Short mmCIF file of C-alpha atoms and ligand atoms in Angstrom, two decimals:
data_model
loop_
_atom_site.label_atom_id
_atom_site.label_comp_id
_atom_site.label_asym_id
_atom_site.label_seq_id
_atom_site.Cartn_x
_atom_site.Cartn_y
_atom_site.Cartn_z
CA MET E 1 89.63 -70.92 -235.75
CA ARG E 2 89.62 -73.63 -238.16
CA SER E 3 86.86 -71.35 -239.21
CA SER E 4 86.57 -74.04 -241.57
CA LEU E 5 87.14 -75.10 -245.03
CA TRP E 6 83.44 -75.57 -245.44
CA LEU E 7 82.80 -71.87 -244.90
CA ILE E 8 85.08 -70.74 -247.64
CA THR E 9 84.04 -73.69 -249.76
CA LEU E 10 80.46 -72.60 -249.51
CA LEU E 11 81.37 -69.14 -250.63
CA LEU E 12 83.66 -70.03 -253.44
CA LEU E 13 82.50 -73.31 -254.88
CA PRO E 14 79.26 -74.60 -256.35
CA ALA E 15 77.17 -76.63 -253.93
CA SER E 16 78.08 -79.93 -255.55
CA ALA E 17 81.80 -79.47 -254.99
CA GLY E 18 83.79 -80.43 -251.95
CA LEU E 19 81.55 -83.22 -250.71
CA ALA E 20 83.01 -85.24 -247.90
CA GLN E 21 85.22 -88.10 -248.91
CA GLU E 22 85.54 -91.46 -247.27
CA ALA E 23 88.11 -91.22 -244.49
CA ALA E 24 91.41 -92.79 -245.47
CA PRO E 25 92.39 -95.89 -243.46
CA PRO E 26 94.43 -94.91 -240.41
CA THR E 27 98.18 -95.10 -240.78
CA HIS E 28 100.92 -95.82 -238.29
CA ALA E 29 101.76 -92.09 -238.42
CA ASP E 30 98.13 -91.16 -237.55
CA THR E 31 98.36 -93.32 -234.45
CA LEU E 32 101.71 -91.85 -233.38
CA ARG E 33 100.32 -88.36 -233.80
CA GLY E 34 96.78 -88.86 -232.50
CA SER E 35 97.03 -91.31 -229.62
CA ILE E 36 98.62 -91.28 -226.21
CA THR E 37 101.47 -93.64 -227.00
CA PRO E 38 103.42 -95.31 -224.16
CA GLU E 39 106.26 -92.85 -224.89
CA ARG E 40 103.86 -89.94 -224.24
CA ALA E 41 101.86 -91.35 -221.36
CA TRP E 42 104.54 -91.35 -218.65
CA TRP E 43 105.30 -87.63 -218.56
CA ASP E 44 103.39 -84.40 -218.14
CA VAL E 45 104.57 -81.17 -219.79
CA THR E 46 104.93 -78.33 -217.29
CA TYR E 47 106.91 -75.71 -219.24
CA TYR E 48 108.06 -75.00 -222.79
CA ASP E 49 110.93 -72.56 -223.22
CA LEU E 50 110.92 -71.92 -226.96
CA ALA E 51 113.50 -69.74 -228.68
CA VAL E 52 113.42 -69.53 -232.47
CA ARG E 53 115.21 -67.47 -235.09
CA VAL E 54 112.80 -66.75 -237.94
CA ASN E 55 114.49 -65.74 -241.17
CA PRO E 56 112.15 -64.45 -243.89
CA ALA E 57 115.05 -64.06 -246.37
CA ASP E 58 115.41 -67.83 -246.83
CA SER E 59 112.19 -69.08 -245.14
CA ALA E 60 114.21 -70.89 -242.50
CA LEU E 61 113.91 -71.49 -238.78
CA ARG E 62 116.56 -72.40 -236.25
CA GLY E 63 115.86 -72.81 -232.58
CA VAL E 64 115.57 -74.75 -229.40
CA ASN E 65 112.70 -75.85 -227.21
CA ALA E 66 113.62 -76.73 -223.64
CA ILE E 67 110.82 -79.03 -222.55
CA THR E 68 110.31 -79.33 -218.80
CA TYR E 69 108.13 -82.18 -217.67
CA ARG E 70 107.05 -83.97 -214.55
CA VAL E 71 107.78 -87.67 -214.46
CA VAL E 72 104.54 -89.56 -213.77
CA THR E 73 105.86 -93.11 -214.09
CA THR E 74 109.39 -94.26 -214.70
CA ASP E 75 110.44 -94.75 -218.31
CA SER E 76 113.46 -94.14 -220.48
CA VAL E 77 112.04 -93.45 -223.95
CA ILE E 78 110.27 -90.20 -224.72
CA GLN E 79 108.31 -89.23 -227.86
CA ILE E 80 108.86 -85.74 -229.27
CA ASP E 81 107.15 -84.58 -232.46
CA LEU E 82 108.69 -82.46 -235.19
CA GLN E 83 107.41 -82.55 -238.73
CA ARG E 84 109.39 -82.97 -241.90
CA PRO E 85 111.18 -81.31 -243.51
CA LEU E 86 112.47 -79.86 -240.23
CA GLN E 87 115.55 -81.56 -238.79
CA VAL E 88 116.74 -82.16 -235.26
CA ASP E 89 120.29 -81.12 -234.52
CA SER E 90 120.38 -82.72 -231.07
CA PHE E 91 118.47 -83.77 -227.98
CA VAL E 92 120.23 -82.75 -224.79
CA GLN E 93 119.47 -83.60 -221.15
CA GLN E 94 121.72 -82.74 -218.20
CA GLY E 95 124.49 -81.75 -220.59
CA ARG E 96 124.44 -85.06 -222.50
CA ARG E 97 123.55 -85.51 -226.14
CA LEU E 98 121.12 -88.36 -226.45
CA GLU E 99 120.58 -91.12 -228.97
CA TYR E 100 117.28 -91.19 -230.81
CA ARG E 101 115.33 -92.89 -233.56
CA ARG E 102 113.16 -91.00 -236.04
CA ASP E 103 109.86 -92.51 -237.13
CA GLY E 104 108.33 -90.07 -239.62
CA ASN E 105 107.35 -86.98 -237.69
CA ALA E 106 107.91 -88.65 -234.30
CA PHE E 107 111.26 -88.94 -232.52
CA PHE E 108 111.90 -91.56 -229.86
CA VAL E 109 114.67 -90.33 -227.62
CA TYR E 110 116.62 -92.65 -225.30
CA LEU E 111 117.06 -90.88 -221.98
CA ALA E 112 120.25 -91.54 -220.02
CA ALA E 113 119.38 -89.93 -216.67
CA ALA E 114 117.09 -91.66 -214.19
CA GLN E 115 113.45 -90.53 -214.54
CA ARG E 116 111.99 -90.66 -211.03
CA PRO E 117 108.25 -90.21 -210.52
CA GLY E 118 107.36 -86.77 -209.17
CA GLU E 119 110.62 -85.18 -210.32
CA GLN E 120 110.97 -82.55 -213.01
CA GLN E 121 113.32 -83.00 -215.93
CA THR E 122 114.22 -80.81 -218.89
CA LEU E 123 114.96 -82.02 -222.40
CA SER E 124 116.30 -79.49 -224.91
CA VAL E 125 115.58 -80.05 -228.58
CA TYR E 126 117.78 -78.14 -231.02
CA TYR E 127 116.31 -78.00 -234.52
CA TYR E 128 116.52 -76.22 -237.86
CA GLY E 129 115.33 -76.23 -241.44
CA HIS E 130 112.71 -74.95 -243.85
CA PRO E 131 109.30 -75.72 -242.36
CA ARG E 132 106.27 -76.69 -244.42
CA VAL E 133 104.86 -73.63 -246.16
CA ALA E 134 101.12 -73.19 -245.68
CA LYS E 135 99.20 -74.02 -248.84
CA HIS E 136 95.99 -72.30 -247.85
CA ALA E 137 96.22 -70.88 -244.36
CA PRO E 138 94.61 -71.10 -241.94
CA TRP E 139 92.97 -74.33 -243.15
CA ASP E 140 95.95 -75.99 -244.78
CA GLY E 141 98.55 -74.55 -242.51
CA GLY E 142 102.24 -74.15 -241.78
CA LEU E 143 104.40 -71.06 -242.15
CA VAL E 144 103.01 -68.10 -244.07
CA TRP E 145 105.81 -66.06 -245.64
CA SER E 146 104.02 -63.05 -246.99
CA ALA E 147 104.54 -59.33 -247.61
CA ASP E 148 102.32 -56.35 -246.87
CA SER E 149 101.30 -53.96 -249.65
CA LEU E 150 104.47 -51.92 -249.11
CA GLY E 151 106.63 -54.98 -249.61
CA ASN E 152 107.59 -55.49 -245.97
CA ASP E 153 107.94 -59.06 -244.76
CA TRP E 154 104.83 -60.33 -243.03
CA VAL E 155 105.17 -63.75 -241.43
CA ALA E 156 102.58 -65.84 -239.61
CA THR E 157 102.01 -69.37 -238.38
CA ALA E 158 98.76 -71.35 -238.53
CA CYS E 159 98.77 -75.00 -237.59
CA GLN E 160 95.57 -76.16 -235.89
CA GLY E 161 94.85 -79.78 -236.79
CA LEU E 162 98.12 -80.07 -238.70
CA GLY E 163 99.93 -79.56 -235.41
CA ALA E 164 102.37 -77.19 -233.75
CA SER E 165 105.17 -79.64 -234.56
CA VAL E 166 105.03 -78.22 -238.09
CA TRP E 167 107.25 -75.42 -236.77
CA TRP E 168 108.50 -76.33 -233.29
CA PRO E 169 109.26 -79.57 -231.45
CA ASN E 170 106.82 -80.52 -228.70
CA LYS E 171 104.46 -83.17 -227.38
CA ASP E 172 102.01 -82.69 -230.20
CA THR E 173 98.67 -83.64 -228.70
CA GLN E 174 95.81 -81.52 -227.40
CA ALA E 175 95.78 -83.70 -224.30
CA ASP E 176 98.79 -82.07 -222.63
CA GLU E 177 99.45 -78.37 -222.12
CA PRO E 178 102.31 -76.67 -220.28
CA ASP E 179 101.37 -74.61 -217.23
CA SER E 180 103.21 -71.66 -218.80
CA GLN E 181 105.47 -70.95 -221.75
CA ARG E 182 108.19 -68.57 -222.87
CA ILE E 183 108.32 -67.68 -226.57
CA ALA E 184 111.44 -65.83 -227.73
CA ILE E 185 111.35 -64.96 -231.42
CA THR E 186 114.36 -63.48 -233.20
CA ILE E 187 113.55 -61.60 -236.41
CA PRO E 188 115.03 -58.85 -238.60
CA ASP E 189 114.99 -55.70 -236.50
CA SER E 190 112.83 -53.82 -239.02
CA LEU E 191 109.92 -56.04 -237.93
CA VAL E 192 107.88 -56.51 -234.76
CA ASP E 193 106.96 -59.95 -233.46
CA VAL E 194 103.64 -60.46 -231.72
CA SER E 195 103.28 -63.78 -229.95
CA ASN E 196 101.08 -64.93 -227.06
CA GLY E 197 100.82 -63.54 -223.56
CA ARG E 198 102.83 -60.52 -222.49
CA LEU E 199 105.87 -58.92 -224.08
CA ARG E 200 108.67 -59.08 -221.53
CA SER E 201 111.55 -57.62 -223.49
CA VAL E 202 112.89 -56.60 -226.88
CA THR E 203 116.62 -57.15 -227.25
CA PRO E 204 118.60 -55.82 -230.22
CA ASN E 205 121.24 -58.38 -231.11
CA GLY E 206 123.58 -56.04 -232.99
CA ASP E 207 123.43 -58.20 -236.12
CA GLY E 208 120.36 -56.71 -237.77
CA THR E 209 118.01 -58.84 -235.66
CA ALA E 210 116.06 -58.32 -232.47
CA THR E 211 114.60 -60.85 -230.04
CA TYR E 212 111.00 -60.43 -228.85
CA GLU E 213 110.49 -62.33 -225.63
CA TRP E 214 106.87 -63.20 -224.80
CA PHE E 215 105.55 -65.03 -221.78
CA VAL E 216 102.28 -66.92 -221.32
CA SER E 217 101.62 -67.39 -217.61
CA GLN E 218 98.73 -69.84 -218.01
CA PRO E 219 98.21 -73.18 -219.79
CA ILE E 220 98.20 -72.89 -223.58
CA ASN E 221 97.36 -75.26 -226.46
CA ASN E 222 100.44 -75.92 -228.54
CA TYR E 223 98.61 -75.00 -231.79
CA ASP E 224 97.82 -71.57 -230.33
CA VAL E 225 101.48 -70.61 -229.95
CA ALA E 226 102.19 -68.20 -232.79
CA VAL E 227 104.74 -66.10 -234.59
CA ASN E 228 103.40 -62.92 -236.17
CA ALA E 229 106.16 -60.79 -237.60
CA GLY E 230 105.46 -57.63 -239.55
CA ARG E 231 105.50 -53.84 -239.61
CA PHE E 232 102.81 -53.44 -237.00
CA GLY E 233 101.39 -50.37 -235.36
CA HIS E 234 100.18 -50.62 -231.77
CA LEU E 235 96.94 -49.59 -230.07
CA LYS E 236 96.35 -50.00 -226.33
CA GLU E 237 93.10 -49.99 -224.43
CA ALA E 238 91.56 -51.50 -221.33
CA PHE E 239 88.31 -53.30 -220.62
CA TYR E 240 86.84 -53.41 -217.12
CA GLY E 241 85.03 -56.70 -216.76
CA GLU E 242 84.23 -59.54 -214.38
CA GLY E 243 87.92 -60.19 -213.76
CA GLY E 244 88.88 -56.54 -213.22
CA ARG E 245 91.08 -54.61 -215.64
CA LEU E 246 91.88 -56.45 -218.87
CA THR E 247 94.55 -55.01 -221.17
CA LEU E 248 93.66 -54.91 -224.86
CA ASN E 249 96.58 -54.67 -227.28
CA TYR E 250 95.97 -54.39 -231.02
CA TRP E 251 98.65 -54.87 -233.65
CA PRO E 252 97.37 -53.87 -237.09
CA LEU E 253 99.77 -53.25 -239.95
CA GLU E 254 101.13 -49.76 -239.41
CA TYR E 255 99.15 -48.29 -242.30
CA HIS E 256 95.89 -49.77 -240.93
CA LEU E 257 96.07 -48.09 -237.52
CA ALA E 258 93.17 -45.71 -238.08
CA THR E 259 90.94 -48.34 -239.69
CA ALA E 260 91.73 -50.80 -236.91
CA SER E 261 90.92 -48.35 -234.16
CA ARG E 262 87.40 -48.02 -235.63
CA GLN E 263 86.80 -51.72 -236.37
CA PHE E 264 88.24 -53.05 -233.11
CA ALA E 265 85.78 -50.97 -231.06
CA GLN E 266 83.65 -54.13 -231.36
CA VAL E 267 85.99 -55.95 -229.00
CA LYS E 268 84.52 -54.36 -225.88
CA THR E 269 80.95 -55.13 -226.97
CA MET E 270 82.00 -58.71 -227.67
CA LEU E 271 83.76 -59.10 -224.31
CA ALA E 272 80.77 -57.69 -222.39
CA CYS E 273 78.42 -60.07 -224.20
CA PHE E 274 80.57 -63.18 -223.78
CA GLU E 275 81.34 -62.44 -220.13
CA HIS E 276 77.59 -62.21 -219.52
CA TRP E 277 77.00 -65.61 -221.13
CA PHE E 278 80.20 -67.50 -220.29
CA GLY E 279 81.76 -65.76 -217.30
CA PRO E 280 85.09 -63.93 -217.05
CA TYR E 281 87.42 -63.81 -220.04
CA PRO E 282 89.78 -66.72 -219.21
CA TRP E 283 93.13 -64.91 -219.58
CA TYR E 284 93.13 -61.68 -217.59
CA ALA E 285 96.72 -62.37 -216.53
CA ASP E 286 97.91 -62.62 -220.13
CA GLY E 287 95.63 -59.98 -221.67
CA TYR E 288 93.69 -59.85 -224.92
CA GLN E 289 95.31 -59.06 -228.27
CA LEU E 290 94.40 -58.91 -231.92
CA VAL E 291 97.15 -59.10 -234.51
CA GLU E 292 96.66 -58.58 -238.23
CA THR E 293 97.57 -61.64 -240.30
CA PRO E 294 97.91 -62.45 -244.00
CA HIS E 295 95.41 -65.31 -243.46
CA LEU E 296 91.76 -65.06 -242.40
CA GLY E 297 92.12 -65.79 -238.71
CA MET E 298 92.82 -68.22 -235.90
CA GLU E 299 92.08 -68.39 -232.20
CA HIS E 300 95.70 -68.03 -231.07
CA GLN E 301 95.33 -67.69 -227.33
CA SER E 302 95.66 -64.10 -226.06
CA ALA E 303 96.92 -63.09 -229.53
CA ILE E 304 94.06 -63.71 -231.91
CA ALA E 305 94.99 -63.75 -235.58
CA TYR E 306 92.84 -61.26 -237.46
CA GLY E 307 92.62 -61.22 -241.25
CA ASN E 308 89.02 -60.20 -241.99
CA HIS E 309 90.15 -57.04 -243.83
CA TYR E 310 88.33 -54.77 -241.35
CA LEU E 311 85.03 -55.87 -242.85
CA ASN E 312 81.90 -56.84 -241.01
CA GLY E 313 80.45 -60.29 -241.64
CA TYR E 314 82.67 -63.12 -242.85
CA LEU E 315 84.82 -61.27 -245.39
CA GLY E 316 81.75 -59.10 -245.92
CA HIS E 317 79.31 -62.01 -246.20
CA ASP E 318 76.60 -63.25 -243.87
CA LEU E 319 76.97 -67.01 -243.48
CA SER E 320 73.46 -67.29 -242.07
CA GLY E 321 71.90 -65.63 -245.09
CA THR E 322 69.50 -63.80 -242.79
CA GLY E 323 71.12 -60.38 -242.66
CA GLN E 324 71.81 -60.90 -238.93
CA GLY E 325 75.48 -61.60 -239.62
CA LEU E 326 76.30 -58.49 -241.59
CA ASP E 327 76.94 -55.74 -239.07
CA TRP E 328 79.59 -57.32 -236.83
CA ASP E 329 83.03 -58.68 -237.49
CA PHE E 330 82.81 -62.47 -237.76
CA ILE E 331 86.52 -63.06 -237.05
CA ILE E 332 86.61 -60.91 -233.90
CA VAL E 333 83.50 -62.66 -232.56
CA HIS E 334 84.11 -66.25 -233.64
CA GLU E 335 87.82 -66.41 -232.80
CA SER E 336 87.37 -64.64 -229.47
CA ALA E 337 84.63 -67.11 -228.51
CA HIS E 338 87.36 -69.75 -228.72
CA GLU E 339 89.16 -68.13 -225.79
CA TRP E 340 86.42 -69.76 -223.71
CA TRP E 341 85.54 -72.71 -226.00
CA GLY E 342 88.76 -74.33 -227.20
CA ASN E 343 91.47 -72.42 -225.36
CA SER E 344 90.32 -72.41 -221.73
CA LEU E 345 88.18 -75.53 -222.10
CA THR E 346 90.13 -77.75 -224.52
CA THR E 347 89.23 -81.21 -225.79
CA ALA E 348 91.80 -83.97 -225.38
CA ASP E 349 91.20 -85.50 -228.81
CA LEU E 350 90.69 -83.65 -232.08
CA ALA E 351 87.68 -85.95 -232.68
CA ASP E 352 85.78 -83.89 -230.08
CA MET E 353 86.49 -80.65 -231.93
CA TRP E 354 82.76 -79.92 -232.18
CA VAL E 355 83.03 -78.71 -228.59
CA HIS E 356 85.35 -75.95 -229.83
CA GLU E 357 83.55 -75.15 -233.07
CA GLY E 358 79.95 -75.93 -232.14
CA PHE E 359 80.10 -73.64 -229.12
CA ALA E 360 81.99 -70.96 -231.10
CA ASN E 361 79.34 -71.11 -233.80
CA TYR E 362 76.61 -70.95 -231.17
CA SER E 363 78.41 -67.97 -229.60
CA GLU E 364 77.92 -66.01 -232.82
CA GLY E 365 74.15 -66.35 -232.34
CA LEU E 366 74.49 -65.26 -228.71
CA TYR E 367 76.39 -62.20 -229.91
CA VAL E 368 73.50 -61.34 -232.25
CA GLU E 369 71.18 -61.88 -229.27
CA CYS E 370 73.24 -59.39 -227.24
CA LEU E 371 73.01 -56.86 -230.06
CA ARG E 372 69.39 -57.24 -231.10
CA GLY E 373 67.53 -59.65 -228.87
CA LYS E 374 66.62 -63.28 -228.63
CA ALA E 375 64.56 -63.53 -231.81
CA ALA E 376 67.42 -62.11 -233.89
CA GLY E 377 69.92 -64.54 -232.36
CA ALA E 378 67.60 -67.45 -233.06
CA GLU E 379 67.14 -66.30 -236.64
CA TYR E 380 70.91 -66.28 -237.10
CA ASN E 381 71.26 -69.80 -235.68
CA ILE E 382 68.43 -71.16 -237.79
CA GLY E 383 69.87 -69.45 -240.89
CA ASN E 384 73.19 -71.22 -240.33
CA ARG E 385 71.47 -74.54 -241.06
CA LYS E 386 71.88 -73.89 -244.75
CA GLY E 387 75.55 -74.72 -244.24
CA ILE E 388 74.82 -78.19 -242.86
CA ARG E 389 75.59 -81.00 -245.30
CA ASN E 390 74.85 -84.16 -243.35
CA THR E 391 77.19 -86.22 -245.51
CA THR E 392 79.37 -87.56 -242.66
CA PRO E 393 78.88 -87.54 -238.88
CA ILE E 394 80.43 -84.81 -236.76
CA THR E 395 82.41 -87.20 -234.57
CA PRO E 396 85.09 -89.25 -236.38
CA ALA E 397 87.32 -92.02 -234.98
CA TYR E 398 89.32 -91.22 -231.85
CA GLY E 399 93.07 -91.55 -231.40
CA LEU E 400 94.01 -90.67 -234.98
CA ASN E 401 94.16 -86.87 -234.87
CA ARG E 402 91.11 -86.78 -237.13
CA GLU E 403 88.65 -83.93 -237.12
CA GLY E 404 85.01 -84.49 -237.92
CA SER E 405 82.86 -83.05 -240.65
CA GLY E 406 82.56 -79.28 -241.10
CA ASP E 407 79.02 -79.73 -239.81
CA MET E 408 80.59 -79.38 -236.36
CA TYR E 409 80.09 -75.62 -236.84
CA PRO E 410 76.46 -75.00 -237.86
CA LYS E 411 75.06 -78.35 -236.78
CA GLY E 412 76.96 -78.26 -233.49
CA GLY E 413 75.58 -74.74 -232.93
CA ASN E 414 72.08 -75.87 -233.80
CA MET E 415 72.27 -78.88 -231.51
CA LEU E 416 73.06 -76.48 -228.66
CA HIS E 417 70.26 -74.17 -229.78
CA THR E 418 67.90 -77.17 -229.76
CA ILE E 419 69.03 -78.23 -226.27
CA ARG E 420 68.32 -74.69 -225.06
CA GLN E 421 64.73 -75.06 -226.31
CA VAL E 422 64.26 -78.20 -224.25
CA ILE E 423 65.71 -76.59 -221.11
CA ASP E 424 63.39 -73.65 -221.86
CA ASN E 425 64.84 -71.38 -219.21
CA ASP E 426 67.31 -68.76 -220.41
CA GLU E 427 68.81 -68.06 -217.02
CA GLU E 428 69.33 -71.76 -216.34
CA TRP E 429 70.91 -72.16 -219.77
CA ARG E 430 73.23 -69.22 -219.10
CA GLN E 431 74.24 -70.72 -215.76
CA ILE E 432 75.02 -74.01 -217.51
CA LEU E 433 77.29 -72.24 -220.00
CA ARG E 434 78.98 -70.28 -217.21
CA GLY E 435 79.15 -73.44 -215.12
CA LEU E 436 80.91 -75.37 -217.89
CA GLN E 437 83.48 -72.59 -218.06
CA GLN E 438 83.96 -72.54 -214.32
CA GLU E 439 84.06 -76.32 -213.88
CA PHE E 440 86.52 -76.88 -216.74
CA ARG E 441 88.47 -73.61 -216.62
CA HIS E 442 91.99 -74.04 -218.05
CA GLN E 443 91.39 -77.78 -218.38
CA ILE E 444 91.45 -80.55 -220.94
CA VAL E 445 88.19 -82.46 -221.24
CA THR E 446 86.33 -84.98 -223.34
CA ALA E 447 83.08 -84.16 -225.11
CA LYS E 448 81.51 -86.75 -222.85
CA GLN E 449 82.38 -84.66 -219.78
CA VAL E 450 80.75 -81.62 -221.37
CA GLU E 451 77.65 -83.64 -222.27
CA ASN E 452 77.41 -85.14 -218.79
CA TYR E 453 77.70 -81.70 -217.22
CA ILE E 454 74.80 -80.33 -219.29
CA ASP E 455 72.68 -83.38 -218.43
CA ARG E 456 73.46 -83.20 -214.72
CA LYS E 457 72.84 -79.47 -214.36
CA SER E 458 69.66 -79.46 -216.45
CA GLY E 459 68.37 -82.69 -214.96
CA ILE E 460 67.58 -83.83 -218.51
CA ASP E 461 69.14 -86.84 -220.21
CA PHE E 462 70.26 -85.68 -223.67
CA THR E 463 72.17 -88.89 -224.48
CA THR E 464 70.13 -89.72 -227.58
CA VAL E 465 70.24 -86.10 -228.74
CA TYR E 466 74.07 -86.13 -228.73
CA GLN E 467 73.99 -89.53 -230.43
CA GLN E 468 71.63 -88.35 -233.12
CA TYR E 469 73.37 -85.11 -234.03
CA LEU E 470 77.00 -86.07 -233.43
CA THR E 471 77.22 -89.67 -234.61
CA THR E 472 74.65 -89.83 -237.44
CA THR E 473 73.75 -87.69 -240.44
CA MET E 474 70.00 -88.15 -239.88
CA VAL E 475 67.77 -85.16 -239.20
CA PRO E 476 64.88 -86.20 -236.94
CA VAL E 477 61.54 -86.13 -238.74
CA LEU E 478 58.32 -85.52 -236.84
CA GLU E 479 55.69 -87.39 -238.82
CA TYR E 480 52.13 -86.34 -238.13
CA ARG E 481 48.56 -86.86 -239.27
CA ILE E 482 45.62 -84.60 -238.66
CA GLU E 483 42.20 -86.25 -238.62
CA GLY E 484 39.48 -83.96 -237.34
CA PRO E 485 40.54 -82.78 -233.90
CA THR E 486 43.12 -85.54 -233.51
CA LEU E 487 46.82 -85.07 -234.04
CA SER E 488 48.87 -88.28 -234.38
CA TYR E 489 52.65 -87.98 -234.26
CA ARG E 490 55.87 -89.95 -234.01
CA TRP E 491 59.62 -89.62 -234.63
CA THR E 492 61.22 -91.22 -237.66
CA ASN E 493 64.80 -91.06 -238.95
CA VAL E 494 66.08 -91.20 -235.39
CA VAL E 495 68.42 -93.28 -233.24
CA PRO E 496 66.67 -95.89 -231.05
CA ASN E 497 64.72 -94.37 -228.14
CA PHE E 498 65.37 -90.85 -229.40
CA SER E 499 64.10 -88.48 -226.76
CA LEU E 500 63.45 -84.84 -227.66
CA PRO E 501 60.36 -83.11 -226.28
CA ILE E 502 59.26 -80.50 -228.78
CA ARG E 503 56.90 -77.52 -228.99
CA VAL E 504 54.06 -77.59 -231.49
CA THR E 505 50.84 -75.59 -231.95
CA LEU E 506 48.03 -77.67 -230.48
CA SER E 507 45.85 -74.59 -230.12
CA ASP E 508 45.74 -71.02 -231.39
CA THR E 509 47.13 -69.69 -228.12
CA GLY E 510 50.70 -70.79 -228.81
CA TYR E 511 53.06 -73.72 -228.47
CA SER E 512 52.60 -76.78 -226.25
CA VAL E 513 55.19 -79.44 -225.49
CA ILE E 514 54.66 -82.96 -226.82
CA ARG E 515 56.94 -85.93 -226.19
CA PRO E 516 57.07 -87.97 -229.37
CA THR E 517 58.59 -91.45 -229.52
CA GLU E 518 58.98 -93.80 -232.45
CA SER E 519 55.43 -95.07 -231.79
CA TRP E 520 52.34 -93.17 -232.82
CA GLN E 521 50.74 -91.08 -230.09
CA THR E 522 47.81 -88.72 -230.24
CA ALA E 523 46.86 -85.31 -228.89
CA THR E 524 43.78 -83.16 -229.26
CA LEU E 525 44.04 -80.22 -231.62
CA SER E 526 41.99 -77.08 -231.14
CA LEU E 527 43.19 -75.01 -234.07
CA GLN E 528 40.75 -72.85 -236.04
CA ASN E 529 42.64 -73.90 -239.12
CA PRO E 530 44.38 -77.29 -238.85
CA ASP E 531 46.64 -76.34 -241.77
CA GLY E 532 48.18 -73.83 -239.40
CA PHE E 533 49.75 -76.65 -237.36
CA ALA E 534 53.42 -75.86 -236.84
CA VAL E 535 56.54 -77.12 -235.11
CA ASP E 536 58.65 -74.50 -233.33
CA PRO E 537 61.40 -73.76 -235.91
CA ASN E 538 64.01 -73.37 -233.15
CA TYR E 539 64.40 -77.16 -233.00
CA TYR E 540 66.70 -78.58 -235.63
CA VAL E 541 64.22 -81.18 -236.88
CA GLU E 542 62.01 -81.64 -239.91
CA SER E 543 58.30 -82.32 -239.96
CA LYS E 544 56.21 -84.18 -242.48
CA ARG E 545 52.47 -84.48 -242.74
CA VAL E 546 51.37 -87.95 -243.78
CA THR E 547 48.03 -89.46 -244.61
CA GLY E 548 46.85 -92.99 -243.79
CA MET E 549 48.75 -95.31 -241.47
ZN1 ZN T 1 86.54 -71.77 -234.98
#
């Protein structure tokens, strides 16, 4: 999710609070975390074998991650990330304990064995300690040590942005995913652990604990790997979709079973809608799951964290303010949209996070469109503009593990809605969305690749549109004058050579397309009442009538 600090901020704080702050100057640690350092570049993760003992009694973890990687180019120093206050016990390769140097949250390990290109190697990282406790999950994440209303332990992880290395050692960048992963979580045997993928086994250890072994058979983002331990009930269903039979497993708290079975009926409607627009759910092999969490939610791949209290809307609210967001469960819809946008198609750098959140936000409008038609979906998208602040650009600096402004949600969604207006062909637009999913299925991409794909398939160059909405805080203004039957118009508040054809009412019969530039142009108006001149509200632009030159 990252369903965003701005969302909750909007709900809980006055409008003047929480304005964006100047980004702090990048630190050495930001670069180690956010860039592809030389000690990261030479190897490619193929498999994580993670086994962790999770102890709610003293909020401690102890475990090992056996990292298998393919050597791309020869090197002898490898960077592994693990955040303070967690400690490494040892790094082991081929039975040898290795020397290392710690630099903040990054470890540089000196490998003894030869690293030959093309070969696979495994490095085991043994670690322990009391991981960072989440301050305000899921936004300010870490470990959530909570209890349900009956006092049973209820544990969760949430670490997007902050990084998976807050609770397990790995190559902590979005740019590298393992092809598959085992997740073996040992917890008190009164609890159930729900992690990602499929449950392979539950092994009682005879010491009051049990080990839940999960397996993800497809590539997974490290921040999606999750522990969810609690007293869960279990509901099983199936959905028959474009990829065949998809298993649906729901894990509400035991005492919420009945409520969950009603609320989660929305899952099938959501899947049918998103498969229509985006193509097959990306993880048929691993299934679809919802698991109840003590925090609001997160797009944990094939095990979506659900904490919307079985309410429709966003905790019962409609973020669009239009009423179109009130009768469906925001967390089911938004987080599930990330299975396509974020989990299957993942951006390499956090700076391109708008691709995850802009498309997920836009998906909410498509869901409304599935429920109630195109006009309703458009109304929802347009309503979301009230959440746009335009205080800082969506795209921040690259290579520093920075995420852009919260505008990446509603403004990202509205940029896509605007692009759809220009393409002006719903089937073509749908094929572009499905095409993006097909072209970049289970891959790591840059925003630029996504932008280029849209341009190539539509045959329209949207370069200045991306520039305008992603790298500036300016909203394009269509300035116009009406003098008798003559309409004069031009763009202002735009990037140089801004190109966005737009629909306006030149006559009483409906909209016509004009192609404004920064220079004045004219068109002939044939409106009965010139005051009725309007710009199609589907475009995220402003318009301003001026007089004189
Ligand atoms: Zn999200």
